[in-house]
């Protein structure tokens, strides 16, 4: 396992924590918390040493004076994945989770240090075999694959045993830290058993319900809640959306060195909670019933939300290559967009662009003009069937090699650095970077005919939907933001911006509704 980082707290940070928590002592052999515990306090070490062990007692790391214990579950409230045992007489400050969370809202430097360390520790734990959940089920079981996807997108440490549980039991079998076994559970049941996420009542009400917690939904949550709207966000899979899965976002304003998608979205989640937005996950929205003054969003497991306004931010899913290990490369050497940073990165390198549409053609030309040696791979016999003629000519002009009837079967490389690909016919091609333009599908099927959608399923807004403003759908009071919106720029910053902008339209709609309500007669 990559060693988790062990940064230390400054004396002024220890003093801040001491003012908020309680000073305690512990003897060698004492257990501060163990695998399966529901919760644990934040521990800042004044003197002594603590070892962190996995469920079978293997040591992962030790922390000494000025160090601190804890990882991402201190923020999310998840079940404890490791055991902490005192190895040298200990004097420490214990700060309860709620108190720590409020401190982090105010203390920027401490919040930076702790969040970055917690995220790095979680990433390290995800690489340790035997930590966290055990999921048992065969590859052929859809429920098993959905559970694995849920664990991956929520960055939960897990081990998958690819076998059928004995005796025809429902699959998957999910063993939680501490030993509790769930047979054929929903992702919601696992999530709540781990203590993650808010549990919704059968019926909830809100000024604003946001469906989807990617950058657009989180942007809407931060602005909605900070501007006084009772804001409820429902997310079917993992808070953070597509952006949360990106290894490195290089083009987000304010982060010149780039930032990992998980860090960016964890910070956004913390910020949304700070302003009082309620984030509920995993709850999939199944249908939307528009009304005149309020709308009903129905969720799985029979929950419903009555909302005065709705922001649809369910994003899109980029079609990915069906090859093993793809996620190891995504964001590092495999990309879904080609902009100036990628062109600079790829100069004088061998680059593969996959796709037969105009977006693939434009990217190939752009990268070739930046000095890359570009090969465009597509699966049809003739590129002209799917790409505009002018672009085909541009490909020739800039020396892009075109390979017809070519599909990738495997990727080769190390530590996220791509070295080569193998095509389905067995040929091996050397590439340092790969760009995938296989199209994106909006996550909007669940809307059915509730709001107008384009032929390709993306949600129509503004003049295309005969609506009053840019982000309103065909139904007044229901808005769309981010990748799910027809014509949007599929980027993180645009999604956040649209989420924030939609909140302004929400205010305008609520004000218009209030003005239209019949005046209540005043007693004489
Ligand atoms: C690997 C990768 C790398 C990327 N790198 C960059 C980059 O470097 N720079 C950049 O600008 N952009 C990047 N992008 C694109 C960027 O992530 C997206 O444009 C952005 O995430 C869109 O935000 P969104 O909120 O509109 O949608 P999403 O991020 O797709 O979020 C939508 C959310 O809605 C949820 N949802 C869907 N259906 C339902 C439902 N029925 N009920 C409840 N919830 C639902 C989904 O689970 C998801 O969490 C990358 C994308 C990928 C996949």
Coordinates of C-alpha atoms and ligand atoms in Angstrom, one line a residue:
X1 CA 0.0 0.0 0.0
X2 CA 1.1 3.6 -0.6
X3 CA 2.0 5.0 2.8
X4 CA -0.8 7.4 3.9
X5 CA 0.5 10.8 4.6
X6 CA 1.3 11.8 8.2
X7 CA 1.4 15.6 8.4
X8 CA 1.6 17.3 11.7
X9 CA -0.4 20.1 13.5
X10 CA 1.2 23.3 14.5
X11 CA 1.3 24.4 18.1
X12 CA -1.4 27.0 17.5
X13 CA -3.6 24.5 15.7
X14 CA -3.2 22.1 18.7
X15 CA -4.2 25.0 21.0
X16 CA -7.3 25.7 18.9
X17 CA -8.3 22.1 19.1
X18 CA -7.6 21.9 22.8
X19 CA -10.0 24.8 23.4
X20 CA -12.7 22.9 21.6
X21 CA -12.1 19.3 22.7
X22 CA -11.1 17.4 25.8
X23 CA -7.6 16.3 26.9
X24 CA -7.4 12.6 27.7
X25 CA -4.8 10.0 28.4
X26 CA -4.5 6.3 27.4
X27 CA -2.2 3.4 28.2
X28 CA -0.3 1.1 25.9
X29 CA -2.7 -1.5 24.4
X30 CA -5.8 0.7 24.8
X31 CA -8.0 0.7 21.8
X32 CA -9.2 4.2 20.8
X33 CA -11.7 2.9 18.3
X34 CA -12.1 -0.3 16.3
X35 CA -13.3 -1.6 12.9
X36 CA -17.1 -1.5 12.7
X37 CA -17.6 1.3 15.4
X38 CA -20.3 3.7 14.3
X39 CA -18.3 6.8 15.0
X40 CA -15.1 8.1 16.6
X41 CA -13.7 11.5 17.7
X42 CA -10.9 13.3 16.0
X43 CA -7.7 12.6 17.9
X44 CA -4.8 15.0 18.0
X45 CA -1.7 13.5 19.6
X46 CA 0.1 15.7 22.2
X47 CA 2.5 12.9 23.4
X48 CA 2.9 9.2 22.6
X49 CA 2.1 7.0 19.6
X50 CA -0.8 5.1 18.1
X51 CA -0.8 2.3 15.5
X52 CA -3.5 1.9 12.9
X53 CA -4.4 -1.7 12.1
X54 CA -6.7 -3.4 9.6
X55 CA -9.4 -5.9 10.6
X56 CA -7.0 -8.8 10.9
X57 CA -4.5 -6.8 13.0
X58 CA -1.9 -5.9 10.3
X59 CA -0.3 -2.6 11.0
X60 CA -0.9 0.1 8.4
X61 CA 0.9 3.1 9.9
X62 CA 1.9 4.8 13.2
X63 CA 1.2 8.4 14.3
X64 CA 3.2 10.2 16.9
X65 CA 3.3 13.6 18.7
X66 CA 1.6 16.5 16.8
X67 CA 0.1 13.9 14.4
X68 CA -3.6 13.2 14.1
X69 CA -5.9 10.3 13.5
X70 CA -8.8 10.1 11.1
X71 CA -9.8 9.9 7.5
X72 CA -12.7 10.8 5.3
X73 CA -15.3 9.0 7.4
X74 CA -14.9 11.7 10.1
X75 CA -16.5 14.1 7.6
X76 CA -19.1 11.7 6.2
X77 CA -20.0 9.9 9.4
X78 CA -19.3 6.4 7.9
X79 CA -18.6 3.3 9.9
X80 CA -15.0 3.0 11.1
X81 CA -12.8 0.9 8.7
X82 CA -9.6 0.6 10.9
X83 CA -8.6 0.0 14.5
X84 CA -6.4 2.5 16.5
X85 CA -4.3 1.0 19.3
X86 CA -2.0 2.9 21.7
X87 CA 1.7 1.8 21.3
X88 CA 3.3 4.4 23.6
X89 CA 1.6 6.1 26.6
X90 CA -0.7 8.7 25.1
X91 CA -1.8 12.2 25.9
X92 CA -4.3 13.5 23.3
X93 CA -7.1 15.9 22.5
X94 CA -10.4 14.3 21.5
X95 CA -12.7 16.5 19.5
X96 CA -16.2 15.2 18.7
X97 CA -17.2 15.0 15.1
X98 CA -19.8 17.8 15.1
X99 CA -17.5 20.2 16.9
X100 CA -14.7 19.5 14.4
X101 CA -17.0 20.0 11.5
X102 CA -18.1 23.5 12.7
X103 CA -14.4 24.4 13.3
X104 CA -13.5 23.4 9.8
X105 CA -16.1 25.8 8.4
X106 CA -14.2 28.7 10.1
X107 CA -10.6 27.7 10.1
X108 CA -9.4 27.7 6.5
X109 CA -5.8 26.5 7.1
X110 CA -6.9 23.6 9.4
X111 CA -9.7 22.7 7.0
X112 CA -7.2 22.5 4.1
X113 CA -4.7 20.4 6.1
X114 CA -7.4 17.9 7.4
X115 CA -9.4 17.6 4.2
X116 CA -6.4 17.0 2.0
X117 CA -5.0 14.4 4.5
X118 CA -8.3 12.6 5.0
X119 CA -8.8 12.3 1.2
X120 CA -5.2 11.0 0.7
X121 CA -5.7 8.5 3.5
X122 CA -8.9 7.3 2.0
X123 CA -7.2 6.9 -1.4
X124 CA -4.5 4.9 0.3
X125 CA -7.0 2.7 2.2
X126 CA -8.7 1.9 -1.1
X127 CA -5.6 0.2 -2.2
X128 CA -5.3 -2.1 0.9
X129 CA -6.8 -5.6 0.4
X130 CA -9.3 -6.6 3.1
X131 CA -10.3 -3.2 4.3
X132 CA -13.9 -1.9 4.3
X133 CA -16.7 -3.8 2.6
X134 CA -16.6 -7.3 1.3
X135 CA -18.8 -7.8 -1.7
X136 CA -19.5 -11.4 -2.8
X137 CA -21.3 -12.0 -6.1
X138 CA -20.6 -13.1 -9.7
X139 CA -19.8 -10.7 -12.6
X140 CA -23.0 -11.9 -14.3
X141 CA -25.1 -10.4 -11.5
X142 CA -26.4 -6.9 -12.4
X143 CA -27.0 -6.2 -8.7
X144 CA -23.4 -7.1 -7.8
X145 CA -22.0 -4.9 -10.6
X146 CA -24.2 -2.0 -9.4
X147 CA -23.0 -2.5 -5.8
X148 CA -19.3 -2.4 -7.0
X149 CA -20.1 0.8 -9.0
X150 CA -21.6 2.3 -5.9
X151 CA -18.6 1.4 -3.8
X152 CA -16.2 2.8 -6.4
X153 CA -18.0 6.0 -7.0
X154 CA -18.3 6.6 -3.2
X155 CA -14.6 5.9 -2.8
X156 CA -15.4 3.2 -0.2
X157 CA -12.6 0.7 0.4
X158 CA -13.9 -2.7 -0.6
X159 CA -12.9 -6.2 -1.7
X160 CA -14.8 -8.1 -4.3
X161 CA -15.0 -11.9 -4.2
X162 CA -16.2 -13.0 -7.6
X163 CA -18.3 -16.0 -6.6
X164 CA -21.9 -16.9 -5.9
X165 CA -22.8 -17.1 -2.2
X166 CA -23.7 -20.7 -1.1
X167 CA -27.2 -22.0 -1.0
X168 CA -28.8 -19.8 -3.7
X169 CA -28.9 -16.7 -1.4
X170 CA -29.7 -13.4 -3.0
X171 CA -26.7 -11.6 -4.4
X172 CA -24.6 -9.8 -3.7
X173 CA -23.7 -10.7 -0.1
X174 CA -22.3 -7.6 1.5
X175 CA -20.2 -7.9 4.6
X176 CA -19.7 -4.7 6.5
X177 CA -16.7 -3.7 8.6
X178 CA -17.4 -5.3 12.0
X179 CA -19.0 -8.4 10.4
X180 CA -22.7 -7.5 9.8
X181 CA -23.9 -9.3 6.6
X182 CA -26.5 -8.0 4.2
X183 CA -27.9 -10.4 1.6
X184 CA -29.1 -8.8 -1.7
X185 CA -29.3 -5.3 -0.2
X186 CA -30.0 -2.1 -2.2
X187 CA -27.3 0.5 -2.3
X188 CA -29.4 2.6 0.0
X189 CA -29.5 -0.1 2.6
X190 CA -25.7 -0.5 2.5
X191 CA -25.2 3.2 2.6
X192 CA -27.4 3.7 5.7
X193 CA -25.9 0.6 7.4
X194 CA -22.5 2.3 7.0
X195 CA -24.0 5.5 8.4
X196 CA -23.5 7.5 5.3
X197 CA -26.1 10.1 4.2
X198 CA -29.3 11.5 5.5
X199 CA -32.4 9.4 5.7
X200 CA -35.4 11.0 4.1
X201 CA -38.9 10.8 5.5
X202 CA -41.6 9.3 3.2
X203 CA -42.6 12.9 2.4
X204 CA -40.4 15.9 2.4
X205 CA -41.0 19.6 1.4
X206 CA -38.5 22.1 0.1
X207 CA -38.4 25.5 -1.6
X208 CA -35.9 24.0 -4.0
X209 CA -35.1 20.4 -4.8
X210 CA -32.0 19.8 -6.8
X211 CA -31.8 16.4 -8.6
X212 CA -28.2 15.3 -9.0
X213 CA -25.1 16.3 -7.0
X214 CA -22.4 16.8 -9.6
X215 CA -20.9 20.3 -10.0
X216 CA -24.1 21.8 -11.3
X217 CA -26.2 20.4 -8.4
X218 CA -23.6 21.3 -5.8
X219 CA -23.3 24.8 -7.3
X220 CA -27.1 25.2 -7.0
X221 CA -27.0 23.8 -3.4
X222 CA -24.4 26.2 -2.2
X223 CA -26.1 29.2 -3.7
X224 CA -29.6 28.1 -2.9
X225 CA -28.9 27.3 0.8
X226 CA -26.6 30.3 1.3
X227 CA -29.3 32.6 0.0
X228 CA -31.9 31.3 2.5
X229 CA -33.9 28.7 0.4
X230 CA -34.7 25.4 2.1
X231 CA -32.7 23.3 -0.3
X232 CA -32.8 19.5 -0.6
X233 CA -30.4 17.7 -3.0
X234 CA -31.1 14.1 -4.0
X235 CA -28.3 12.0 -5.6
X236 CA -28.6 8.5 -6.9
X237 CA -25.0 7.3 -6.8
X238 CA -22.3 9.4 -5.2
X239 CA -22.0 13.1 -4.2
X240 CA -19.7 14.7 -6.8
X241 CA -21.0 13.3 -10.0
X242 CA -18.7 12.8 -13.0
X243 CA -16.3 15.4 -11.8
X244 CA -15.8 13.4 -8.6
X245 CA -14.3 10.6 -10.7
X246 CA -11.8 12.7 -12.5
X247 CA -8.2 12.1 -11.4
X248 CA -7.2 15.7 -12.1
X249 CA -9.2 18.7 -13.2
X250 CA -6.6 21.1 -14.8
X251 CA -8.9 23.8 -16.0
X252 CA -10.9 24.8 -12.9
X253 CA -10.5 28.5 -12.1
X254 CA -8.3 29.1 -9.1
X255 CA -6.3 25.8 -9.1
X256 CA -3.3 26.5 -11.4
X257 CA -1.7 23.2 -10.4
X258 CA -5.0 21.3 -11.0
X259 CA -7.1 19.6 -8.4
X260 CA -8.4 16.0 -8.1
X261 CA -12.1 15.7 -8.8
X262 CA -12.6 14.0 -5.4
X263 CA -11.0 16.9 -3.5
X264 CA -12.9 19.5 -5.5
X265 CA -16.2 17.9 -4.9
X266 CA -15.6 16.9 -1.3
X267 CA -14.9 20.6 -0.6
X268 CA -18.1 21.6 -2.4
X269 CA -20.1 19.0 -0.4
X270 CA -18.6 20.4 2.9
X271 CA -19.5 23.9 1.7
X272 CA -23.1 23.0 0.8
X273 CA -23.6 21.4 4.2
X274 CA -22.1 24.4 5.9
X275 CA -24.8 26.6 4.4
X276 CA -27.5 24.1 5.5
X277 CA -28.3 22.3 2.3
X278 CA -29.7 18.9 2.9
X279 CA -27.8 16.3 0.8
X280 CA -29.6 12.9 0.5
X281 CA -27.8 10.0 -1.2
X282 CA -28.3 7.4 -2.6
X283 CA -31.9 8.2 -3.7
X284 CA -32.7 7.9 -7.4
X285 CA -35.4 10.2 -8.7
X286 CA -37.9 8.1 -10.6
X287 CA -40.4 10.6 -11.9
X288 CA -41.4 14.3 -11.9
X289 CA -45.0 15.5 -11.7
X290 CA -45.1 19.2 -12.6
X291 CA -47.8 21.3 -10.9
X292 CA -48.7 24.9 -10.9
X293 CA -47.4 26.2 -7.5
X294 CA -45.4 23.1 -6.6
X295 CA -44.0 20.0 -8.2
X296 CA -43.6 16.4 -6.9
X297 CA -40.3 14.5 -7.3
X298 CA -40.8 10.7 -6.6
X299 CA -37.8 8.8 -5.5
X300 CA -37.1 5.1 -5.2
X301 CA -38.1 3.3 -2.0
X302 CA -41.4 5.2 -2.1
X303 CA -40.3 8.7 -1.0
X304 CA -41.7 11.9 -2.4
X305 CA -40.6 15.5 -2.3
X306 CA -43.0 18.4 -2.8
X307 CA -40.9 21.3 -4.1
X308 CA -41.8 24.9 -5.0
X309 CA -39.0 24.8 -7.6
X310 CA -36.8 22.1 -9.1
X311 CA -33.3 22.2 -10.6
X312 CA -32.6 19.2 -12.9
X313 CA -28.8 18.5 -12.7
X314 CA -28.6 14.8 -13.5
X315 CA -25.7 15.2 -16.0
X316 CA -24.7 12.9 -18.7
X317 CA -22.7 9.7 -18.9
X318 CA -19.8 9.7 -21.3
X319 CA -19.6 6.4 -23.2
X320 CA -16.5 4.7 -22.0
X321 CA -14.4 2.1 -23.7
X322 CA -15.4 -1.4 -22.5
X323 CA -11.8 -2.3 -21.5
X324 CA -10.2 -3.4 -18.2
X325 CA -8.4 -0.8 -16.1
X326 CA -9.7 2.3 -17.9
X327 CA -10.3 4.2 -14.7
X328 CA -6.5 3.9 -13.8
X329 CA -5.7 6.1 -16.8
X330 CA -8.7 8.5 -16.9
X331 CA -7.7 12.1 -16.2
X332 CA -4.0 11.3 -16.4
X333 CA -3.5 10.0 -19.9
X334 CA -7.0 9.2 -21.1
X335 CA -9.3 12.2 -21.6
X336 CA -12.8 13.0 -22.7
X337 CA -12.1 16.5 -23.9
X338 CA -9.1 18.2 -25.8
X339 CA -8.4 21.7 -24.8
X340 CA -5.2 23.8 -24.6
X341 CA -3.8 22.1 -21.6
X342 CA -4.1 18.7 -23.2
X343 CA -2.6 20.0 -26.5
X344 CA 0.4 21.3 -24.6
X345 CA 0.7 18.0 -22.7
X346 CA 0.6 16.0 -25.8
X347 CA 3.0 17.9 -28.1
X348 CA 5.5 15.6 -29.8
X349 CA 3.8 12.5 -28.3
X350 CA 1.9 9.6 -30.0
X351 CA -1.8 10.2 -29.4
X352 CA -4.9 8.1 -30.2
X353 CA -8.2 9.8 -30.8
X354 CA -11.2 7.4 -30.7
X355 CA -14.5 8.3 -32.4
X356 CA -15.9 9.0 -35.9
X357 CA -17.9 12.1 -35.2
X358 CA -17.0 15.8 -35.7
X359 CA -15.9 16.2 -32.0
X360 CA -13.3 13.5 -32.6
X361 CA -12.2 15.2 -35.8
X362 CA -11.9 18.6 -34.2
X363 CA -9.9 17.2 -31.4
X364 CA -7.6 15.3 -33.7
X365 CA -6.9 18.4 -35.8
X366 CA -6.4 20.6 -32.7
X367 CA -3.9 18.1 -31.1
X368 CA -2.0 17.6 -34.4
X369 CA -1.7 21.4 -34.8
X370 CA -0.2 21.4 -31.3
X371 CA 2.6 19.1 -32.5
X372 CA 1.2 15.7 -31.5
X373 CA 1.5 12.6 -33.8
X374 CA -2.2 11.8 -34.0
X375 CA -4.0 8.6 -35.1
X376 CA -7.7 8.6 -35.3
X377 CA -9.4 5.3 -34.7
X378 CA -13.0 4.6 -35.7
X379 CA -15.1 1.5 -36.3
X380 CA -16.8 2.2 -39.7
X381 CA -15.4 1.5 -43.2
X382 CA -15.4 5.2 -44.2
X383 CA -15.0 8.2 -42.0
X384 CA -17.1 10.3 -44.4
X385 CA -20.2 8.3 -43.2
X386 CA -20.0 10.1 -39.8
X387 CA -17.7 13.2 -40.1
X388 CA -18.1 16.4 -42.1
X389 CA -16.0 16.6 -45.3
X390 CA -14.2 19.7 -44.3
X391 CA -12.9 18.0 -41.2
X392 CA -11.8 14.9 -43.2
X393 CA -9.8 17.3 -45.4
X394 CA -8.3 19.0 -42.3
X395 CA -7.2 15.6 -41.0
X396 CA -5.3 15.1 -44.2
X397 CA -3.8 18.6 -44.1
X398 CA -2.5 18.2 -40.6
X399 CA -1.1 14.7 -41.1
X400 CA -3.6 12.8 -38.9
X401 CA -3.4 9.0 -39.7
X402 CA -6.9 7.5 -39.9
X403 CA -7.5 3.9 -39.1
X404 CA -10.9 2.6 -40.3
X405 CA -12.6 -0.5 -38.7
X406 CA -10.4 -0.2 -35.6
X407 CA -11.6 -0.8 -32.0
X408 CA -9.5 -0.9 -28.9
X409 CA -9.5 -4.2 -26.9
X410 CA -6.9 -3.5 -24.2
X411 CA -4.8 -0.8 -22.7
X412 CA -1.2 -1.2 -21.5
X413 CA 0.8 1.0 -19.2
X414 CA 1.8 1.6 -15.5
X415 CA 0.6 4.0 -12.8
X416 CA -1.9 5.7 -15.0
X417 CA 0.8 6.3 -17.8
X418 CA -0.5 4.8 -21.0
X419 CA 2.1 3.1 -23.2
X420 CA 0.1 1.2 -25.9
X421 CA -3.2 -0.2 -26.9
X422 CA -4.1 -3.5 -28.5
X423 CA -6.8 -3.5 -31.2
X424 CA -9.4 -6.1 -31.6
X425 CA -7.5 -7.7 -34.5
X426 CA -4.5 -8.1 -32.2
X427 CA -2.4 -5.2 -33.6
X428 CA -0.5 -3.2 -30.9
X429 CA -0.1 0.6 -31.3
X430 CA 2.1 2.8 -29.1
X431 CA 0.2 5.7 -27.6
X432 CA 1.1 7.9 -24.7
X433 CA -2.4 9.6 -24.6
X434 CA -5.9 8.6 -25.7
X435 CA -8.9 10.9 -26.3
X436 CA -12.3 9.3 -26.3
X437 CA -15.2 10.9 -28.2
X438 CA -17.8 8.1 -28.1
X439 CA -20.7 10.4 -27.3
X440 CA -22.6 11.1 -24.1
X441 CA -26.0 10.0 -23.0
X442 CA -28.0 12.4 -20.8
X443 CA -29.4 10.9 -17.5
X444 CA -32.9 12.1 -18.3
X445 CA -35.0 9.0 -19.2
X446 CA -36.6 9.2 -15.8
X447 CA -38.2 12.5 -16.8
X448 CA -40.3 10.9 -19.5
X449 CA -42.5 13.7 -20.9
X450 CA -42.5 15.9 -17.8
X451 CA -40.4 18.5 -19.5
X452 CA -39.6 19.0 -23.2
X453 CA -36.4 17.3 -24.3
X454 CA -34.4 17.3 -27.6
X455 CA -34.4 14.3 -29.8
X456 CA -31.1 13.2 -28.2
X457 CA -32.7 13.3 -24.7
X458 CA -31.0 16.5 -23.4
X459 CA -33.3 18.9 -21.6
X460 CA -34.5 21.9 -23.6
X461 CA -34.4 25.3 -21.9
X462 CA -34.8 29.0 -22.7
X463 CA -36.1 29.9 -26.1
X464 CA -35.8 26.3 -27.3
X465 CA -38.4 25.4 -24.6
X466 CA -40.5 28.5 -25.0
X467 CA -39.4 29.5 -21.5
X468 CA -39.0 32.9 -20.0
X469 CA -35.3 32.6 -19.2
X470 CA -32.1 30.9 -20.2
X471 CA -32.2 27.9 -17.8
X472 CA -36.0 27.4 -17.4
X473 CA -37.5 24.3 -19.0
X474 CA -40.9 24.0 -20.7
X475 CA -42.5 24.0 -17.2
X476 CA -42.3 27.2 -15.2
X477 CA -40.4 26.7 -11.9
X478 CA -38.4 23.7 -13.2
X479 CA -34.9 24.5 -14.4
X480 CA -32.0 22.6 -15.9
X481 CA -28.3 23.1 -15.3
X482 CA -25.0 21.4 -16.4
X483 CA -24.4 18.5 -18.7
X484 CA -28.1 17.4 -18.8
X485 CA -29.1 20.6 -20.5
X486 CA -29.3 20.7 -24.2
X487 CA -26.6 23.0 -25.7
X488 CA -24.5 23.3 -22.5
X489 CA -20.7 23.3 -22.5
X490 CA -19.8 20.0 -21.0
X491 CA -17.3 21.4 -18.4
X492 CA -17.0 21.5 -14.7
X493 CA -16.9 25.3 -14.4
X494 CA -19.8 25.8 -16.7
X495 CA -21.9 23.3 -14.7
X496 CA -21.1 25.1 -11.5
X497 CA -21.9 28.5 -13.1
X498 CA -25.2 27.2 -14.5
X499 CA -26.1 25.7 -11.0
X500 CA -25.5 29.1 -9.4
X501 CA -27.3 31.0 -12.1
X502 CA -30.3 28.8 -12.0
X503 CA -30.8 29.8 -8.3
X504 CA -31.3 33.5 -9.4
X505 CA -34.1 32.3 -11.7
X506 CA -35.5 30.3 -8.8
X507 CA -35.7 33.5 -6.7
X508 CA -37.4 35.3 -9.6
X509 CA -39.9 32.5 -10.1
X510 CA -40.7 32.3 -6.3
X511 CA -41.2 36.1 -6.3
X512 CA -43.5 35.9 -9.3
X513 CA -45.6 33.1 -7.7
X514 CA -45.9 35.1 -4.5
X515 CA -47.0 38.2 -6.4
X516 CA -49.6 36.1 -8.3
X517 CA -51.1 34.6 -5.1
X518 CA -54.5 36.1 -4.2
X519 CA -54.1 38.9 -1.6
X520 CA -55.3 37.8 1.9
X521 CA -58.0 40.3 3.0
X522 CA -56.9 42.3 6.1
X523 CA -59.2 42.4 9.1
X524 CA -60.9 45.8 9.5
Ligands
LIG1 C1 -13.2 11.2 -16.4 C2 -13.8 12.6 -16.6 C3 -12.8 13.6 -16.5 C4 -13.3 15.0 -16.7 N1 -12.4 16.0 -16.7 C5 -12.8 17.2 -16.8 C6 -11.9 18.3 -16.7 O1 -10.7 18.1 -16.5 N2 -12.4 19.6 -16.8 C7 -13.7 19.9 -17.0 O2 -14.1 21.0 -17.1 N3 -14.6 18.9 -17.1 C8 -14.2 17.6 -17.0 N4 -15.1 16.5 -17.2 C9 -16.5 16.9 -17.4 C10 -17.2 17.3 -16.1 O3 -16.9 16.4 -15.1 C11 -18.7 17.5 -16.4 O4 -18.9 18.4 -17.4 C12 -19.4 17.9 -15.1 O5 -19.2 16.9 -14.1 C13 -20.9 18.1 -15.4 O6 -21.5 18.4 -14.1 P1 -23.1 18.1 -13.9 O7 -23.4 18.4 -12.5 O8 -23.9 18.7 -14.9 O9 -23.3 16.5 -14.1 P2 -22.6 15.2 -13.4 O10 -21.3 15.5 -13.0 O11 -22.8 14.1 -14.5 O12 -23.5 15.0 -12.2 C14 -24.9 14.5 -12.3 C15 -25.2 13.7 -11.1 O13 -26.6 13.4 -11.2 C16 -26.8 12.1 -10.6 N5 -28.1 11.5 -11.2 C17 -28.3 11.1 -12.5 N6 -29.6 10.6 -12.6 C18 -30.1 10.8 -11.4 C19 -31.4 10.5 -10.8 N7 -32.4 10.0 -11.6 N8 -31.7 10.8 -9.5 C20 -30.7 11.3 -8.7 N9 -29.5 11.6 -9.2 C21 -29.2 11.3 -10.5 C22 -25.6 11.3 -11.1 O14 -25.3 10.2 -10.3 C23 -24.5 12.4 -11.0 O15 -23.9 12.3 -9.7 C24 -14.7 15.2 -17.0 C25 -15.6 14.2 -17.0 C26 -15.1 12.8 -16.8 C27 -16.1 11.7 -16.9

